Coordinates of C-alpha atoms in Angstrom, one line a residue:
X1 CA 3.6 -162.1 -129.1
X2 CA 0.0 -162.3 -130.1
X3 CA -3.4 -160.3 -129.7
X4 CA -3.7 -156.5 -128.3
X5 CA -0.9 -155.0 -126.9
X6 CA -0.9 -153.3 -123.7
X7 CA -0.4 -149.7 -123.7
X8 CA 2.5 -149.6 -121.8
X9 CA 4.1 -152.2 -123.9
X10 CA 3.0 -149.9 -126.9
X11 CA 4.4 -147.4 -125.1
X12 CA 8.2 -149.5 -124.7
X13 CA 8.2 -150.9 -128.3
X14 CA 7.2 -147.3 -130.3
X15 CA 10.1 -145.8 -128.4
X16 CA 12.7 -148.5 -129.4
X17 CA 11.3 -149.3 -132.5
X18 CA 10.1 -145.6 -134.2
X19 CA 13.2 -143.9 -134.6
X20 CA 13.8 -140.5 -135.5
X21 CA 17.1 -139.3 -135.0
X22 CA 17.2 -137.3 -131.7
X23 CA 13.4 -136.8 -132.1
X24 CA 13.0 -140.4 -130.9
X25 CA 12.6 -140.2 -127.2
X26 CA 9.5 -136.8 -127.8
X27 CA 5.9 -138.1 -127.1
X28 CA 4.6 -140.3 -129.3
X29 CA 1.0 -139.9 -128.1
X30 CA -1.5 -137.2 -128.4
X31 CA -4.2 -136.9 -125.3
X32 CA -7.3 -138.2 -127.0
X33 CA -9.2 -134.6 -126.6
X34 CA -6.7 -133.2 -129.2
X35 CA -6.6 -135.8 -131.3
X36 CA -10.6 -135.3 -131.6
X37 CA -10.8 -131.4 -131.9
X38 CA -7.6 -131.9 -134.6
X39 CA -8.7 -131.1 -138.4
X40 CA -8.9 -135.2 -140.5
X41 CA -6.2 -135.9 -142.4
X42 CA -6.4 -135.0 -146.4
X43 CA -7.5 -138.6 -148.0
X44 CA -4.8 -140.4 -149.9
X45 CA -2.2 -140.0 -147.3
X46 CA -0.6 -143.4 -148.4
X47 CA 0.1 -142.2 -151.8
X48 CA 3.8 -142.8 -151.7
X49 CA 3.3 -146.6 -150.7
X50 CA 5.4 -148.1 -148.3
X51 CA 8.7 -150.4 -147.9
X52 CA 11.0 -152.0 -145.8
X53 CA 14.7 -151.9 -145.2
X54 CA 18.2 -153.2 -144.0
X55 CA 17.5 -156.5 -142.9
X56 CA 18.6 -158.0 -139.6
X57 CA 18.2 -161.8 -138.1
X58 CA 15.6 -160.1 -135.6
X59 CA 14.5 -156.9 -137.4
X60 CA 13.5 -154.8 -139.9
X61 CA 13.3 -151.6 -141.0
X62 CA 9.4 -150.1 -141.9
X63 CA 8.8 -146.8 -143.6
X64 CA 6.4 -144.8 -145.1
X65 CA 5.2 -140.7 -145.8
X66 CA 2.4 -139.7 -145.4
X67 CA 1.9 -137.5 -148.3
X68 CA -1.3 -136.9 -149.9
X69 CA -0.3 -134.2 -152.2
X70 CA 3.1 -135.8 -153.0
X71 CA 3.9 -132.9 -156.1
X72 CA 3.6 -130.1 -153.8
X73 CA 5.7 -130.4 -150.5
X74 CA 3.3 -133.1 -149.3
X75 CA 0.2 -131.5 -148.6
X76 CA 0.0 -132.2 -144.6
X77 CA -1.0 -130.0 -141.9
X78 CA 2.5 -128.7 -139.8
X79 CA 2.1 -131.3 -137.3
X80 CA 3.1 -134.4 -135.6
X81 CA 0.8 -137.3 -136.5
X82 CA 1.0 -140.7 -135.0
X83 CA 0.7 -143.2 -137.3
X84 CA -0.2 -146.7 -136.2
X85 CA 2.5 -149.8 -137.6
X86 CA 1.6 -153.6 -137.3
X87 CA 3.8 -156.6 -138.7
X88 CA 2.4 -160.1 -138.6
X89 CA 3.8 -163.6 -139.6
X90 CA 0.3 -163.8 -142.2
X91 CA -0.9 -161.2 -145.1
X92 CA -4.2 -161.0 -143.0
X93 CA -2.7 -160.1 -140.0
X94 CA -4.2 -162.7 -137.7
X95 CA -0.9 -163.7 -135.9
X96 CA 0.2 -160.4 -135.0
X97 CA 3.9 -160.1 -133.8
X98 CA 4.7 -156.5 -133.2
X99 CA 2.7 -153.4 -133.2
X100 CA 3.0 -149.9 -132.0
X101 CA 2.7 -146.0 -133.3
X102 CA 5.2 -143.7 -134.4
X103 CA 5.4 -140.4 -134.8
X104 CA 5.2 -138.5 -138.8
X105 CA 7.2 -135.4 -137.9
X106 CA 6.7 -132.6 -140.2
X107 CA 10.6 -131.9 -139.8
X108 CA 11.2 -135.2 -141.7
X109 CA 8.5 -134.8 -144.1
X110 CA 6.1 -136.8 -142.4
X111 CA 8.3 -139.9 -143.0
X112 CA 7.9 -142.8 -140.5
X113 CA 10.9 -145.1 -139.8
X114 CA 9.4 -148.0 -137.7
X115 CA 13.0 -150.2 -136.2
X116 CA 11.1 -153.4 -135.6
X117 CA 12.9 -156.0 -133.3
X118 CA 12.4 -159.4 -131.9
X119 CA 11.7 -160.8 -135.2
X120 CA 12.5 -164.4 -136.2
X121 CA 15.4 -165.0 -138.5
X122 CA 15.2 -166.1 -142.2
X123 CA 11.2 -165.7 -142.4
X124 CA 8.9 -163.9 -144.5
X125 CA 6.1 -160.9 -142.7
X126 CA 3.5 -158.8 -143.8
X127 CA 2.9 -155.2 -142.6
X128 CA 1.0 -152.6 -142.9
X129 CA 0.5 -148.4 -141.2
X130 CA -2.5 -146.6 -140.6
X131 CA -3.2 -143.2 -139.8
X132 CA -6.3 -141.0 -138.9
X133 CA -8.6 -144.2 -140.1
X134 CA -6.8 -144.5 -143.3
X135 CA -5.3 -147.6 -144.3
X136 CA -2.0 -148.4 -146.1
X137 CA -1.6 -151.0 -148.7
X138 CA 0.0 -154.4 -147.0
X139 CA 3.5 -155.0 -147.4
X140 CA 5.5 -158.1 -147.6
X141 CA 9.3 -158.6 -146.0
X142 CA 12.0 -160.7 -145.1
X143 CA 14.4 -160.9 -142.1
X144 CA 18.2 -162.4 -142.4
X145 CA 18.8 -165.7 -142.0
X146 CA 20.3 -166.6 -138.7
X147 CA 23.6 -165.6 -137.4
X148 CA 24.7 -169.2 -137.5
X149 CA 23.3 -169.9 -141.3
X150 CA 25.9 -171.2 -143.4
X151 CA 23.9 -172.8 -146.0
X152 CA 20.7 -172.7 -148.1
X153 CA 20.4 -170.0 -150.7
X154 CA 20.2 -166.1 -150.3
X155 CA 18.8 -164.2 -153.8
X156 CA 19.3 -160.5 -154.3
X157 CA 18.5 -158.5 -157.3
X158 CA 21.2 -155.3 -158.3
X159 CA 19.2 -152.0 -159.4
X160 CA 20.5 -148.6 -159.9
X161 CA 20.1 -145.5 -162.3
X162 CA 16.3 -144.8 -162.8
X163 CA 16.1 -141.9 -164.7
X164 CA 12.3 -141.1 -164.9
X165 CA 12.3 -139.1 -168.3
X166 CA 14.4 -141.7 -170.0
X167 CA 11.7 -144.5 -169.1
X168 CA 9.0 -146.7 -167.4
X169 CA 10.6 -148.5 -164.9
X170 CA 9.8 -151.7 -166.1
X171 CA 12.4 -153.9 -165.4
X172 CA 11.0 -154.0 -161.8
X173 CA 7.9 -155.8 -162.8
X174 CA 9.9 -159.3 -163.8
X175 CA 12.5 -158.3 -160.8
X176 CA 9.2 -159.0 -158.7
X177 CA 8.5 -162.5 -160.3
X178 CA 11.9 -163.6 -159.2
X179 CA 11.0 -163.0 -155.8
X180 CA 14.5 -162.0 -154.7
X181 CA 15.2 -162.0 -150.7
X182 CA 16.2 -158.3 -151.1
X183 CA 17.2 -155.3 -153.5
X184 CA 20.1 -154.0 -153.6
X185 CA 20.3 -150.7 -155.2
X186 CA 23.3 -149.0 -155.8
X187 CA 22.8 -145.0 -156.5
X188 CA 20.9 -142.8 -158.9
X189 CA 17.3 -143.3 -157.3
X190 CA 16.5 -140.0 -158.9
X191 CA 18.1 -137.6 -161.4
X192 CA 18.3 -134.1 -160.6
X193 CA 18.3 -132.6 -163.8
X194 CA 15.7 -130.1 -165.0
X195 CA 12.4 -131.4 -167.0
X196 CA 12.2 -132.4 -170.3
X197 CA 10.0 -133.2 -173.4
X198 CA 12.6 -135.4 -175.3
X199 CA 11.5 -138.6 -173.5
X200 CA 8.6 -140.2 -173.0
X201 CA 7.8 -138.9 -169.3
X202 CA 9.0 -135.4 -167.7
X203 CA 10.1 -134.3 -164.4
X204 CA 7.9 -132.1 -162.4
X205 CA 9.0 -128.6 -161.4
X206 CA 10.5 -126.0 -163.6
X207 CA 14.1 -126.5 -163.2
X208 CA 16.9 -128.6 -160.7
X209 CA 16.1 -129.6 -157.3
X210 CA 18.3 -127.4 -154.9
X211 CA 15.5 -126.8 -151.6
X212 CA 14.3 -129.2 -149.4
X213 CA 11.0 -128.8 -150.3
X214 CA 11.9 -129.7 -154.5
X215 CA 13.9 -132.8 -153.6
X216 CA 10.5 -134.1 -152.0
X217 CA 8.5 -133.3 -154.9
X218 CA 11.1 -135.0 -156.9
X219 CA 11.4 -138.1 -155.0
X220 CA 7.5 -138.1 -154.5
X221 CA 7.1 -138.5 -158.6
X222 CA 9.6 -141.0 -158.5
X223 CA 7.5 -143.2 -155.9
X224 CA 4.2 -142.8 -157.9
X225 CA 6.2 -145.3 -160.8
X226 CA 3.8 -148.6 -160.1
X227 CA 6.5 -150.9 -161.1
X228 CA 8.7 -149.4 -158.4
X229 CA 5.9 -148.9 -155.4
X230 CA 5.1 -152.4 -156.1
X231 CA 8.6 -153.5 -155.8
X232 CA 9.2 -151.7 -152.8
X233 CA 6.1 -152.8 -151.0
X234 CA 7.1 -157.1 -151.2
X235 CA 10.8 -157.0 -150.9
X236 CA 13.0 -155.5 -148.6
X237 CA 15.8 -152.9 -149.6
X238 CA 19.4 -152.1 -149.4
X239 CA 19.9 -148.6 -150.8
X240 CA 23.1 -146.0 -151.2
X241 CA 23.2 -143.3 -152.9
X242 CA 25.5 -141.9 -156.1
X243 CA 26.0 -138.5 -157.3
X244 CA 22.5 -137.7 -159.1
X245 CA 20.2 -137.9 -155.7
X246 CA 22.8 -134.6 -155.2
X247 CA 24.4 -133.3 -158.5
X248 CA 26.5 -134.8 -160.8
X249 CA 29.4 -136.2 -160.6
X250 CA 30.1 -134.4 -157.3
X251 CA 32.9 -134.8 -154.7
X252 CA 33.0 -134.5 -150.8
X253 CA 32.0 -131.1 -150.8
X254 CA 32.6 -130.0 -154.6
X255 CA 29.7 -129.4 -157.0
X256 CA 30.2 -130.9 -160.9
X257 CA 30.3 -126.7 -161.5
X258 CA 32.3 -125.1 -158.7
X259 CA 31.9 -121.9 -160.5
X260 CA 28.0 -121.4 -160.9
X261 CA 27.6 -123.1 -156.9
X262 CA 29.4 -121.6 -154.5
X263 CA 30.8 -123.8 -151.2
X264 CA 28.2 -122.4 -148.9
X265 CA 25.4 -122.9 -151.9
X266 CA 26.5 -126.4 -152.1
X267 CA 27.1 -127.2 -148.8
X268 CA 22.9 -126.0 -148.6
X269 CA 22.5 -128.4 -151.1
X270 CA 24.1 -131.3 -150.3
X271 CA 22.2 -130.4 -146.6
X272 CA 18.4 -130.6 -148.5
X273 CA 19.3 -133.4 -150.9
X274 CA 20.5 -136.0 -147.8
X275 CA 17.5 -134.7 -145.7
X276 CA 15.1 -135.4 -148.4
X277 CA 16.8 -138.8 -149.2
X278 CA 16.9 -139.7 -145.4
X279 CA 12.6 -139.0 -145.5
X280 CA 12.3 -141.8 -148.5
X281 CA 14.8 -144.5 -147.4
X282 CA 14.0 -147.4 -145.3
X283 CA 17.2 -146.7 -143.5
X284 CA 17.8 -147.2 -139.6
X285 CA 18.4 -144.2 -137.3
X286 CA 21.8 -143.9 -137.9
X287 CA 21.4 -142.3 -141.3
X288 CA 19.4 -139.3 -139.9
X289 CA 21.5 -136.6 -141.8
X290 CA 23.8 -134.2 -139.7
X291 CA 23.4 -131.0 -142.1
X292 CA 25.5 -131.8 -144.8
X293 CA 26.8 -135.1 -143.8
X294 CA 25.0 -138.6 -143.8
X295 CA 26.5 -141.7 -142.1
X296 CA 25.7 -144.3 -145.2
X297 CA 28.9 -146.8 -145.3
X298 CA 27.4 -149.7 -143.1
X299 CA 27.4 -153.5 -142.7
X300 CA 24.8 -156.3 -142.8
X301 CA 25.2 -160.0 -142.1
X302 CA 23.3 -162.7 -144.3
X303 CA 24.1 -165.6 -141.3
X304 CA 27.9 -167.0 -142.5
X305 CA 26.8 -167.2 -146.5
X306 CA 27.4 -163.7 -147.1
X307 CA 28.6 -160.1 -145.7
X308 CA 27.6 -157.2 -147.7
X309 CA 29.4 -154.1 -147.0
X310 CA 27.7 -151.2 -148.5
X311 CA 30.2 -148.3 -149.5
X312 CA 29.8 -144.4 -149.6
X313 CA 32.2 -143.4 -152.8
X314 CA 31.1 -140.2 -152.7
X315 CA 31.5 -138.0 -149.8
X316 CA 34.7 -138.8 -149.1
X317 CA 36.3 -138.8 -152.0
X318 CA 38.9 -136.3 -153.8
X319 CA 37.8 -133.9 -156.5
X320 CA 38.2 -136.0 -159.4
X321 CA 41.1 -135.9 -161.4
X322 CA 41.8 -134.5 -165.0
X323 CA 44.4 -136.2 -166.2
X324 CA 46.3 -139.6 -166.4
X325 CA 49.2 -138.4 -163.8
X326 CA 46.6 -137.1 -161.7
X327 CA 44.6 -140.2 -161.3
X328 CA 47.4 -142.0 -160.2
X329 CA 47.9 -139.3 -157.3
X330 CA 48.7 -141.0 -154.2
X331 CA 47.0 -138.8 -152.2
X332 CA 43.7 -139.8 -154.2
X333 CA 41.1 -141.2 -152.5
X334 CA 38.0 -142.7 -153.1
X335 CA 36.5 -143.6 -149.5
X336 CA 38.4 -141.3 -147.0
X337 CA 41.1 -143.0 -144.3
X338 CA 38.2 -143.8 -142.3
X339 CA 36.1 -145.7 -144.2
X340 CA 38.9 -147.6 -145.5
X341 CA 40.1 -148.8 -142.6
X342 CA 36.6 -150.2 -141.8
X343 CA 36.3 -151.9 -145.1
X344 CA 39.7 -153.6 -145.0
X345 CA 38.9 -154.3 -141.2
X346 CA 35.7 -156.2 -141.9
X347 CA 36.7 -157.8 -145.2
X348 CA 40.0 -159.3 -143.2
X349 CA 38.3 -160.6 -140.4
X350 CA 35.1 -161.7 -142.1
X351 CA 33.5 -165.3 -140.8
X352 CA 31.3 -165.0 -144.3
X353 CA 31.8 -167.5 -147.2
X354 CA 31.3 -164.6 -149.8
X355 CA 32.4 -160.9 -149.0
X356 CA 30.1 -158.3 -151.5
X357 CA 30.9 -155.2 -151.3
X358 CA 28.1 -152.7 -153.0
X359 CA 30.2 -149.8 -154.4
X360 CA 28.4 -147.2 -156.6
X361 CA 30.8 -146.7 -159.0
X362 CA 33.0 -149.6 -161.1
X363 CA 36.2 -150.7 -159.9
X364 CA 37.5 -152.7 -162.9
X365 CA 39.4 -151.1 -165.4
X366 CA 37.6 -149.1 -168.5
X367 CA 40.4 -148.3 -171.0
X368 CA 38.5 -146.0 -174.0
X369 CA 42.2 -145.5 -176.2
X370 CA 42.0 -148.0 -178.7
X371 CA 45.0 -149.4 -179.2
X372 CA 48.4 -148.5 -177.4
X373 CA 48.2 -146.3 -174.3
X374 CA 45.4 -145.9 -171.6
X375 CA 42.0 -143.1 -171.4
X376 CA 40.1 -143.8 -168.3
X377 CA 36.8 -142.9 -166.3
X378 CA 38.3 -140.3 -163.7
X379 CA 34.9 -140.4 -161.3
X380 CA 34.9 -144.3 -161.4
X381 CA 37.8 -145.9 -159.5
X382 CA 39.9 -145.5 -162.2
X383 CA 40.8 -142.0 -161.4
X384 CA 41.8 -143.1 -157.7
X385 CA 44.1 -145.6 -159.0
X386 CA 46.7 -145.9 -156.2
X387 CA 43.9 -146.6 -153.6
X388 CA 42.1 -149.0 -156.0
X389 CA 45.1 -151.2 -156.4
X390 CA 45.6 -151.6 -153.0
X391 CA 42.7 -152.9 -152.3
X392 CA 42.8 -155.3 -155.2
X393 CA 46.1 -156.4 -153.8
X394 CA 44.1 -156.5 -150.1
X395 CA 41.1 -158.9 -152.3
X396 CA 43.7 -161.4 -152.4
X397 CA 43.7 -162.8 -148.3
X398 CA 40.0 -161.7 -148.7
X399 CA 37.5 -164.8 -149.1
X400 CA 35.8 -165.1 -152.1
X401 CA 35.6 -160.9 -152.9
X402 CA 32.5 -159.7 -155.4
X403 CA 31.9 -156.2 -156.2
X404 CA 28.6 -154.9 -157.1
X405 CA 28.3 -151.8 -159.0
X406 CA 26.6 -149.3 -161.2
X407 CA 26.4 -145.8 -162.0
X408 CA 27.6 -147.1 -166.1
X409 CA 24.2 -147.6 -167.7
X410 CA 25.7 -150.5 -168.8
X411 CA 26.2 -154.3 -168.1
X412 CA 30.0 -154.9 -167.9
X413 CA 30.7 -157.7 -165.8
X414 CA 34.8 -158.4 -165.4
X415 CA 37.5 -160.2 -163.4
X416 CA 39.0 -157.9 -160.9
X417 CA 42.4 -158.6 -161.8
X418 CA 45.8 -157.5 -159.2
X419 CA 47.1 -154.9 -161.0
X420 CA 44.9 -154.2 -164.9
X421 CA 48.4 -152.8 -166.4
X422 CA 49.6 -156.5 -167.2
X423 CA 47.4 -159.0 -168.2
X424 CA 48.7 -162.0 -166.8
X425 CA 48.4 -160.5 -163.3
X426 CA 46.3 -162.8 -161.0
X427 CA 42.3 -162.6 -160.8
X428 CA 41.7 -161.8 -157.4
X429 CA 37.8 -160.9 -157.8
X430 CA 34.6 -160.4 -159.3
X431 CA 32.3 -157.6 -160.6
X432 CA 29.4 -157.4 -161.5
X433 CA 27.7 -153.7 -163.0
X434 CA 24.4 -153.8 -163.3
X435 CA 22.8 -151.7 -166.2
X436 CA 20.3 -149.5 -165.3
X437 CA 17.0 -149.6 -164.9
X438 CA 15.6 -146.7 -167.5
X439 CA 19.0 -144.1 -167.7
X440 CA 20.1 -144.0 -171.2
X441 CA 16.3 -145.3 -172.3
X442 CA 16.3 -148.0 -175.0
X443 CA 20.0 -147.8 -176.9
X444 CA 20.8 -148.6 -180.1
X445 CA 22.5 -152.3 -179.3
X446 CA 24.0 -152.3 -182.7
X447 CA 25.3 -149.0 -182.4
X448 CA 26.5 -149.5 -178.8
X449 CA 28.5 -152.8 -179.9
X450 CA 30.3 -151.4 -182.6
X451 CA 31.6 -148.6 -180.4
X452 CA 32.6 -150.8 -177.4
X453 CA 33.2 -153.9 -179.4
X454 CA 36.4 -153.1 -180.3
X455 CA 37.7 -152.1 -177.1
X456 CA 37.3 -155.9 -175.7
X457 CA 41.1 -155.9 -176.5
X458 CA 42.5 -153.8 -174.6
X459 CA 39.9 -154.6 -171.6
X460 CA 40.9 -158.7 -171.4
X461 CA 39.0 -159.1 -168.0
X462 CA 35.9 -158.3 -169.2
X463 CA 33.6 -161.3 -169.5
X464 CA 30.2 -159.8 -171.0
X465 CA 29.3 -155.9 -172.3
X466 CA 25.9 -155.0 -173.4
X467 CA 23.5 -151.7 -173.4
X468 CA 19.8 -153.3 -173.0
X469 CA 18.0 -151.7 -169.5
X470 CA 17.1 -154.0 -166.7
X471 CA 19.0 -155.6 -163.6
X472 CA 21.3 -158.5 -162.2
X473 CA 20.1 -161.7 -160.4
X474 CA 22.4 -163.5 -158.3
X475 CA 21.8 -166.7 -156.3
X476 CA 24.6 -167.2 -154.0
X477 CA 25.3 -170.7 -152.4
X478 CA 28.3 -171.9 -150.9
X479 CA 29.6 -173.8 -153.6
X480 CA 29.4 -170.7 -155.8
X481 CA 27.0 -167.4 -157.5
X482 CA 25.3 -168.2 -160.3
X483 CA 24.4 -164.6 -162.3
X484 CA 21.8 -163.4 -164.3
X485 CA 21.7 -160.4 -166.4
X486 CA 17.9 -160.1 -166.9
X487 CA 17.1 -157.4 -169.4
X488 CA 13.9 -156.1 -171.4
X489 CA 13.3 -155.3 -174.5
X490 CA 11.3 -151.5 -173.8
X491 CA 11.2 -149.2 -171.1
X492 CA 9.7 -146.8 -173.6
X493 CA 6.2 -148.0 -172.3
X494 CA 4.6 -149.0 -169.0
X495 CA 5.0 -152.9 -170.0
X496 CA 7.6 -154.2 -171.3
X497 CA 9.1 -158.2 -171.8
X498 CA 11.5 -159.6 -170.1
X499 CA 14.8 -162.2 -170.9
X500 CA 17.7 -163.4 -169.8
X501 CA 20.8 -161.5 -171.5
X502 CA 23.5 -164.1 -170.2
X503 CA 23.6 -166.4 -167.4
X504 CA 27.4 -166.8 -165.8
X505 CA 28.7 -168.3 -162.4
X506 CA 31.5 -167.5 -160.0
X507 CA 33.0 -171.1 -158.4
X508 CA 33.9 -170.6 -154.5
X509 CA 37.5 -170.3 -153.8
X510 CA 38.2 -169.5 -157.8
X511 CA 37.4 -165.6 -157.8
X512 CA 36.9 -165.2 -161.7
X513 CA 33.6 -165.1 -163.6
X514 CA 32.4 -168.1 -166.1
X515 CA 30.5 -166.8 -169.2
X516 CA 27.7 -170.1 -168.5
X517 CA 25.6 -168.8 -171.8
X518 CA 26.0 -165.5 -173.2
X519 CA 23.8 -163.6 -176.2

């Protein structure tokens, strides 16, 4: 579909395509005499930039907030303004293929969630908002390949932990010259924790983020990183969440410090943090938060190549454990009966050559005792052994399993291996944690392999360990992944350069990793 678009047709595509929750099917225009006695927008309402989301054969998810004083709740008038979306198959927009309005609501922040369908499959588009005569910056995404696709080459790029006062964000500026077909980004968008002068940039605000209104202010200065706008602006995303968009290391409905929040504090919490997280997410309607609960877990299909099951480890989960004995608890969970069942479900019956499944937290061993016996991780899968070795046992009828992870600051790329307590057990996957983008800042790599050097013993299945800040590269094929662990040298400063730390390859039908070149 070319040229103008009716307004009846506008009319049919803003109310299937601009989603917001059960605000959707509300009035998405305003009679042109109010619109003209209505007070202009402040200038600048694009600051936050824009992205695009959760890719689909025929869609795409577009978003934006309109925020032009993004430090202090936003800085809009309380009401709804439409906000005119338009995606074309060109960056200059002369072969329109959708366009419509949505509604900013100022109960979502002024966010815009635009669920454009009737796209073609495997094929780049530009886009773009407007609103009150002010124009956003163009934006550049990429659909799925076709349902049928079983071949050609899909390349994603594994982000997580960006901790703005530990760094720049700089490892997204090469992660745009590799052009990947999407992000993936696997928890700790922002950090909660209260500003700082030890770094080299601070958090705004005065302490934690607990009110709606502070999480919007926090995510806001996370959006102004250029790096990061420009990342999200020409490449599409797949985003979950960890603990720090909330609170550390929390559980279901269990702060890290029960005893300085209570339950109904929390739950208030929890309720603010999803709703702010909801507002800066190019996620479809289905996330809209239910007070304290967020539907996250989900699916997506990259044609028969690859099915990517994006998991939620955190708000069904058991409090986390404090000892050995407890850790191997039966009754431990990680992802709740439910989601379980829909993970073993899709990973049994999958038609996909490679089954990924993004999960925040790592699954492989981590054994810290040095020497005889076994210290472990409780809030990574470690401390919900019983469950974890199940579905290790499950990878093996699973075709071609790989885990993507993060949450470690660290690269630690391993064999999955069907049960870690004897080494000779059979390898029946792959993971890959990605290091983080700017948590932990620039580490002493001398100091970090002489501490974790010595533990490659008593860890076997891991293949490559290292503490530099960047991200991971895959290109997946059918005949196999070949892995890149693209680092940079600084995220001290706003530039930084960029190298690749090791390259390695998973075959197809051999589930361990192969260390290709290594530093």
């Amino acid at each position: 579909m070319t040229g103008a678009v009716s307004p009846d047709r506008r009319r049919f595509l803003t109310a299937g395509a601009a989603v917001l929750g059960a605000a959707a099917s509300a009035q998405l225009w305003l009679p042109t005499s109010a619109r003209a006695a209505e007070t202009p927008l402040p200038d600048g309402v694009f600051s936050l930039g824009i992205s695009s989301g959760d890719p689909l054969p025929d869609g795409i998810v577009l978003w934006t907030r309109l925020a032009p004083d993004p430090l202090n709740g936003g800085g809009m008038p309380d009401r709804v303004v439409p906000v005119e979306w338009e995606i074309a198959e060109d960056a200059r927009f002369r072969k329109h293929v959708r366009r419509g309005v949505a509604p900013a609501r100022p109960e979502y922040g002024h966010s815009v969630h635009v669920d454009v369908r009737g796209l073609r499959p495997g094929r780049d588009y530009w886009y773009r908002f407007r609103a009150d005569g002010q124009l956003s910056a163009t934006g550049r995404t990429r659909t799925a390949p076709h349902p049928d696709s079983s071949g050609g080459r899909l390349r994603v790029a594994l982000a997580s932990c960006q901790n703005w006062q530990n760094g720049y964000f700089t490892p997204y500026a090469d992660m745009l010259s590799q052009d990947p077909d999407f992000v993936l980004f696997v928890g700790d968008y922002i950090y909660e924790s209260t500003p700082s002068n030890a770094g080299p940039r601070r958090h705004e605000g005065t302490g934690e983020p607990y009110s709606l209104v502070q999480y919007r202010n926090r995510y806001a200065q996370y959006r102004s990183d250029p790096d990061l706008l420009a990342m999200h602006a020409n490449t599409p995303w797949v985003v979950t969440f960890d603990d720090h968009e909330v609170d550390n290391d929390w559980a279901g409905e269990v702060p890290q410090d029960p005893a300085q929040q209570s339950h109904d504090a929390f739950v208030a919490r929890l309720t603010a943090a999803f709703q702010a997280y909801y507002e800066h997410m190019p996620v479809r309607a289905s996330a809209v938060p239910d007070g304290p609960h967020i539907q996250m877990y989900r699916r997506l299909e990259f044609g028969r190549l690859m099915r990517l099951n994006v998991l939620d480890t955190r708000q069904f989960r058991s409090d986390q454990a404090t000892t050995q004995a407890g850790a191997e608890d039966p009754s431990m969970t990680m992802m709740g009966a439910e989601q379980k069942a829909w993970l073993l479900k899709g990973l049994r019956h999958s038609p996909a050559r490679w089954n990924v499944i993004a999960s925040q937290i790592m699954m492989a061993e981590t054994d810290i005792l040095l020497g005889a016996g076994k210290q472990w991780f409780y809030d990574a899968w470690d401390g919900y052994q019983v469950e974890r070795n199940a579905l290790l046992e499950d990878f093996k009828s699973v075709r071609n399993p790989v885990v993507l992870s993060g949450d470690r600051h660290l690269t630690m790329i391993s064999d999955l291996k069907e049960d870690f307590a004897d080494p000779a057990s059979a390898v029946v996957g792959a993971e890959f944690v990605g290091t983080s983008i700017s948590s932990n800042g620039d580490q002493d790599q001398a100091a970090f392999h002489a501490q974790w050097d010595p533990l490659m013993a008593d860890n076997p299945h891991w293949k490559v360990i290292d503490a530099h800040r960047g991200y991971h590269l895959f290109d997946i094929r059918r005949d196999g992944i070949d892995a890149q662990v693209r680092v940079v040298d600084t995220v001290l400063k706003p530039t930084a350069v960029p190298s690749t730390y090791a390259s390695l390859r998973v075959e197809a039908g051999d589930p361990g990793v192969q260390v290709v070149r290594g530093s």
